[in-house]
Amino acid sequence: MVEQYPSIAQCAVLATAFKVLLFPAYTSTDFEVHRNWLALTYSLPVRQWYYENTSEWTLDYPPAFAYFEWLLAQVAHFVDPEIVNVANLGYNSWQAIYFQRTTVILAELLLIYALNCYVRSSPQSAKQTSYAAALSVLLSPALLIIDHIHFQYNGFLYGILILSLVWARKPSGRLTSGLLFALLLCLKHIYLYSAPAYFIYLLRVYCLNSKKTMGIHLGNCLRLGSGLALIFGLVFGPFIYLGQLDQMRSRLFPFARGLCHAYWAPNIWSMYSFIDRVLLLMAPSLGFAFDETAINSVTRGMVGDTSFACLPSITPKTTFVLTLISQTPSLIKLFFRPSWETFVGAVTLCGYSSFLFGWHVHEKAVLLMIVPFSLLALEDRRYLGAFRPLAVAGHVSLFPLLFTAAEFPVKTVLYKRKPVPLVSRPLNIQDDQEVWTFEQTGEVFTTYQSYLQRGDFYRQKRFSCEITGHSNLTFFEAFQSESDASGEVEDAFPDALKGPILRKVQFSTISRLDHLVDHVYEEFKCDFYPRESIVVTFDDGSRSPGVLREKTKFPELLRPDGSVERSAYARYLVCLNNPSNEEIVVEAKDLIRERKTFTKQRLRSFLKKTIDHESWIGAPWCVKSEIAQDYQINGNIPPHLTYQHQMAQRKANSMLKKNDFDGQLLNFNPGLPQLKPKGQKYKRGSQDVARLSEEYQRALAANPDFSKIPQQQIEQFLTGPNGINGLHHVAVKTQPKHPPQPPTLKYPIEDLELPPIQNKAPRPALKFLSIDSPTPHYLPEEPANGILMRSVGPLLETWDTLNVYCEVFQLDSFTFDDYVEALQLTHDTYQCQLISEIHCAVLKKLVNDANDKNGQVQFSIPEYNSPGSENSSLADTGSLTSPTPEPEVKVFGRTTRSSLAKSEAADLKTVQTADSSIKVHRAAEMEYSTRAYDWKARLRKRDFSQGAWVYIVVGLLYQLSNDARRKRACDEILSKLAPPDQEGTVQTAISQYPLVDINTRVKILEILCILSLETKAIRLYMDECNNNMTEFRKEKIDMQRKRRAAMEDLQSLLEECKALQPRSRTASPVPELEGLNDPKIVNGTEDEIEIDDDEDAVMNTEEEEEPHQGRSLRRAIDRAAQRKKRAEEDRLRKERLQTEKAKKPSKQIKQYEKILKKIEEAKDQIKEYEEEVSVLENDLRESDCPRTRVLGKDRFWNRYYWFERNAMPYAGLPDSSTAFAGYANGCLWVQGPDDMERQGFIELCEAENRQYYNAFKMKVPERKIIEEGKTHVFNARQWGYLDEPDELDKLIGWLDTHGVREMKLRKELQAQRDKITKYMIQRKEFLDMSEDQRSETGEPTTRMSTRTKSYTGPVPRRRCFAWTNLTAEREIGHIHSEPKAPVNNRKPAKSTKKVLEEDGRQTRATNRQGKRLTRQGSRYTF
């Protein structure tokens, strides 16, 4: 046969190398069990093997395994004699560990041999599957966990089992199979569960005649019987002779150990016990009778029956009967169909039955099912379907054996195990400064951007619980898990041990926590303390629980010669938990703790919760201050363990070791050695004495400990005959070292570390929207627009928020230019519908309709606290004046539209309380005059008629002014809407709004938008978008895979077409063959997109392009010419094909034309896939709404935004009233650096400025002025923009790809260039149109609302008047600012579909598959 690669032997070598790495794994109880068996078989005669009980882990395996241990012990004696010392309990030296774990690996050679035999005995057709099955057993995680981590010899035993199954495969080996199984029974009696299958199989195929069901092969029966008698006689004969069968039976079948093992195996009885515990909890309420003595019954694993409180108790006979009944069906089938496959299946099912119904089943017994079933799993698909969940569940059930941190990576890979460093608290925080905090960590942030970035980091599923080990959690989930687990550790750990252990570890310098745990555990495992619950063991083997009352310690006594006369020991007064509360005095050897009360795992968890140390090497462990106070532990670190002392000592040792000296003498000892340079003589002169004396004085000033040297010794050292003149130099003058060569730069690097490029064109000049631009000689195109620079950021952010969530607000999208123009209107006769609709739509989301949840307020609103407003506040219901329970997110904790919070932090600062006698506004009087019908009542009834929404804004702002953070901003707005020199009426507010400037209006909308982000409607919309993004990503991955498969099919078709191409056509090849060498089409090299956790991964799906040197308009013309040329070629080719069809084509021509047709179909299919991928990418982009994505940053940390990049259609909603404009914003916006970036990278300190100047002959601010050209933005509150395609190309050329930030920004600008350029051009063309030209493009008739019907004057020609809220008209039947139409008796049209306002977003159309249309409206066809 062909040799398999890698072979089983090669895999075994590799597996062995890995197993050797597991030698330092924890030493389990089974490790001590087998060490004890080595000791007793070596040290004691055979007659005492099954009677010896020095250790609680007595010999409970059959005699053959004891003989095996005896053989190993003969070698162990030479490795370490202490291994075979019976009294040396718990001995786990490295020699013992190496020896015992090595014996497991060597014994596993039998398993490797058995698996080789299994593969060789398989038929040729099944060699591959047999090889795979053999490897699955050899590399089984179960064997790895049980044998090489926990410690047992299962690999050796299952090697015998597999060898027995292999011999049973052929008729000549069935006797050998039976004898091997008999030997296996003598090694470990757990295989008795598989004995019925062996009995039936050997009876049927070996002892009975195959032709006659009841015919007997007498010779075979005699051979098999005599062989079994010989094996059992040799193994059990000595013990029969000694009369120890009863003692052996009690050891092999310890029914007193209870129904369930300490680690519950996942079988029927674990479920039975769980149900009993549940019923016990429910018994008092349901009136069930229960056994009170069983309430405290627990599974012990060694002794102690498990009794049930509510359910009937289970006896060993019950488990035996159930096991036999469950085995019967498989045995009956085996009797009538005695094939090898049926036999292996019966062995598996017998093991399965015993695992489910057996008495005291270990979790390790799952191997009885997994190992034999592995040999059949690949034989039939049905077997594999059953094997897979069985193997997974079985291996997971072994995970409790991996309970320490060292072995934890075996069952799961931890992404991060080191503690999360917390952000330090900022200094000099003012009392009135706005900050953001995390309650879990106590971190404080002064900027919302840093708070948001930290929150994104905490929400990644990359953390793990330090105590439980649970991974793939967010920080907050891990924090909660640690809090819960620490409480469990606190409750589970013995209270009596907490104080002594904490005093023991205080100031311990053991560096690693696991070593500290081992050290503490070894010291305390045999030491007990008052108030501790323990178990007393008596000479007759019985045990009784009790509570330790007193402890008396007796010290060690020494003889005069120093030898030990008596070792230290302790005696304990114990109160037994029996009816008489008997008190006895015992020693430590008579006491044990309940299992799992004091383990290394619990000790580790307790120490991790209670102690900590600093990060420097040698730092002492310290009990946390609050815990140290509870246990009255001194927390003052000894001076010799402080960081300063350790560093000084380390420095002195290093100097003496290197024979070097730096001018300071540290830690001189009174006795000074004479240090002489090797191989030379040196005589110290007077100058040396003076220099060393001076250095001594400096050392004395630096190290006070130096003064402890007696002055007499110092003088002797300096002036004595054997003093300084007799010493040689400690310091050796070293040769000057040449400075190292500067490392070769590897780009990209920090942008400002790149040298300035001389004579390079500066960045294109920015344009400014405000009248107070940072560059005074660059003013806006309309100098009288009145916009201040501080309002530009909020202006952009509110426009972006209103357009991103326009579906929630039920608004038509609108352009930024229309938005600015509408906010600039100051006429008091007519209103622009855009302004009133925006305010009304946002206000509706803040308070529910009166018919929806009683008009519940959807945001956190402060209560009235001013004296003049108490009457007004009393008129409201409780839910109106206090935060409703609905919103859960505070204003400063939101995760959307980050720049709004920055602006709020900058503008809405509190100030000192002004003199109460000065009236800033009359909003309080206005609120009091309308207390019967206040702003909330109007808003609930949607009473916006005649501009009443302005009064609602006034009432809302007045109540918000009770919040100290918003008071200044609200008072400033209210002073203009409710001025103190006018009456406090609703009409005053309505008449004042047209007179306020654009900066005040922007501030109003900024506050409303921030409040809207708290509402449930916005949060639900964001959740829905996140779910949609997940679905879109999956669809995109699926579509790209289909596209790749189609490309592979196209490649094969192109190759076939090339082979069939007629010779007459070689001069003019068909266009289809031109793509044969195109790697993008033929090889499908485009990578499939992966679901990435990076927040910008969704947006980076555009293909990279080279920098554009010309305008896209010219490129569009070239592409049009190419398309025209290709269309003409296609037409000529089709005509040629039709002409050839008229002739009688040959068979080759027909096949060739058929291939061409398939190629066309394949290309069409690929094109469809590419179009679908493009649509899905756009869907992902539009659904990405949590925050505005920044394109990148340049070398001076200026941020670049293209607001259409995500969360909105490029040109607004396609069905909006101003969709004819063809753009949304159409500008590339530039924001200055924030304060942290400016102070850290641009405005450097004097030393850094000097260093930078020495390197580049200029400072960073000077470089900024030179390289940015004539226009600049200096901070995050300053904005400029570019709106020309040529300026965009110049910006791309200005960026340096050798810098980290500009490389990313350039890449992103190149990816988005075509789209940015397209909408810049469309904006410019639209703004340059005349009114008549805009009407021709499809602009609707100008519409405005007037306050008086008698107005007949001329209407100004403004673009913003063309906007109409068609979305609201479609969905609710009227615009927001108008009252609802009266109900009539006519039935509504069937096509009309109303949407409730409270639903938060419009009902969107779906296609035939039930999927929604995107906002572009072009994805699905009907």
XYZ file of N, CA and C in Angstrom, residues 1053 1056-1057 1060-1062 1065 1070 1072 1133-1161:
114
model
N -13.710 28.121 -19.299
C -14.357 28.334 -20.595
C -13.438 29.081 -21.553
N -10.867 26.666 -22.845
C -11.480 25.758 -23.821
C -11.758 26.477 -25.126
N -12.189 27.730 -25.036
C -12.463 28.509 -26.236
C -11.187 28.767 -27.026
N -10.358 25.729 -29.048
C -11.257 25.435 -30.169
C -11.305 26.548 -31.202
N -10.549 27.630 -31.028
C -10.638 28.764 -31.946
C -10.171 28.347 -33.345
N -10.973 28.592 -34.389
C -10.588 28.214 -35.765
C -9.361 28.988 -36.220
N -9.533 32.481 -37.779
C -9.846 33.646 -36.958
C -8.676 34.065 -36.074
N -11.385 36.997 -30.941
C -12.647 37.518 -30.423
C -12.380 38.289 -29.137
N -13.748 38.177 -26.325
C -13.872 37.409 -25.084
C -12.517 36.885 -24.615
N -18.943 41.950 -34.632
C -18.711 40.541 -34.342
C -20.003 39.743 -34.490
N -21.117 40.292 -33.961
C -22.385 39.576 -34.073
C -22.798 39.431 -35.532
N -22.570 40.497 -36.344
C -22.882 40.384 -37.776
C -22.044 39.309 -38.427
N -20.774 39.220 -38.037
C -19.905 38.205 -38.607
C -20.372 36.806 -38.207
N -20.799 36.676 -36.952
C -21.294 35.377 -36.501
C -22.560 34.976 -37.258
N -23.443 35.963 -37.483
C -24.664 35.661 -38.226
C -24.347 35.263 -39.671
N -23.353 35.928 -40.259
C -22.957 35.566 -41.626
C -22.408 34.153 -41.671
N -21.614 33.797 -40.668
C -21.044 32.449 -40.648
C -22.106 31.387 -40.380
N -23.143 31.789 -39.624
C -24.207 30.822 -39.367
C -24.948 30.463 -40.644
N -25.002 31.410 -41.570
C -25.694 31.134 -42.845
C -24.996 30.013 -43.604
N -23.681 29.929 -43.433
C -22.952 28.833 -44.070
C -23.159 27.553 -43.272
N -22.675 26.482 -43.807
C -22.786 25.210 -43.090
C -21.599 25.080 -42.149
N -21.820 25.346 -40.882
C -20.680 25.278 -39.961
C -20.281 23.831 -39.694
N -18.995 23.704 -39.396
C -18.498 22.382 -39.032
C -18.852 22.086 -37.571
N -18.578 20.878 -37.168
C -18.863 20.481 -35.788
C -18.027 21.285 -34.801
N -16.776 21.558 -35.185
C -15.899 22.345 -34.313
C -16.421 23.765 -34.176
N -16.940 24.331 -35.292
C -17.469 25.697 -35.231
C -18.684 25.754 -34.314
N -19.539 24.749 -34.420
C -20.722 24.732 -33.565
C -20.319 24.678 -32.090
N -19.347 23.824 -31.782
C -18.905 23.732 -30.399
C -18.253 25.019 -29.942
N -17.506 25.637 -30.872
C -16.860 26.902 -30.560
C -17.896 27.993 -30.266
N -18.950 28.057 -31.096
C -19.993 29.061 -30.877
C -20.761 28.785 -29.582
N -20.911 27.522 -29.267
C -21.582 27.180 -28.016
C -20.770 27.650 -26.805
N -19.446 27.495 -26.907
C -18.576 27.966 -25.834
C -18.660 29.478 -25.714
N -18.697 30.171 -26.888
C -18.793 31.625 -26.862
C -20.070 32.079 -26.164
N -21.132 31.361 -26.416
C -22.399 31.713 -25.778
C -22.315 31.524 -24.278
N -21.671 30.442 -23.837
C -21.506 30.210 -22.401
C -20.629 31.285 -21.770
N -19.616 31.731 -22.529
C -18.747 32.784 -22.011
C -19.539 34.056 -21.792
N -20.407 34.381 -22.767
C -21.235 35.577 -22.609
C -22.135 35.451 -21.372
N -22.714 34.276 -21.196
C -23.575 34.068 -20.029
C -22.769 34.175 -18.732
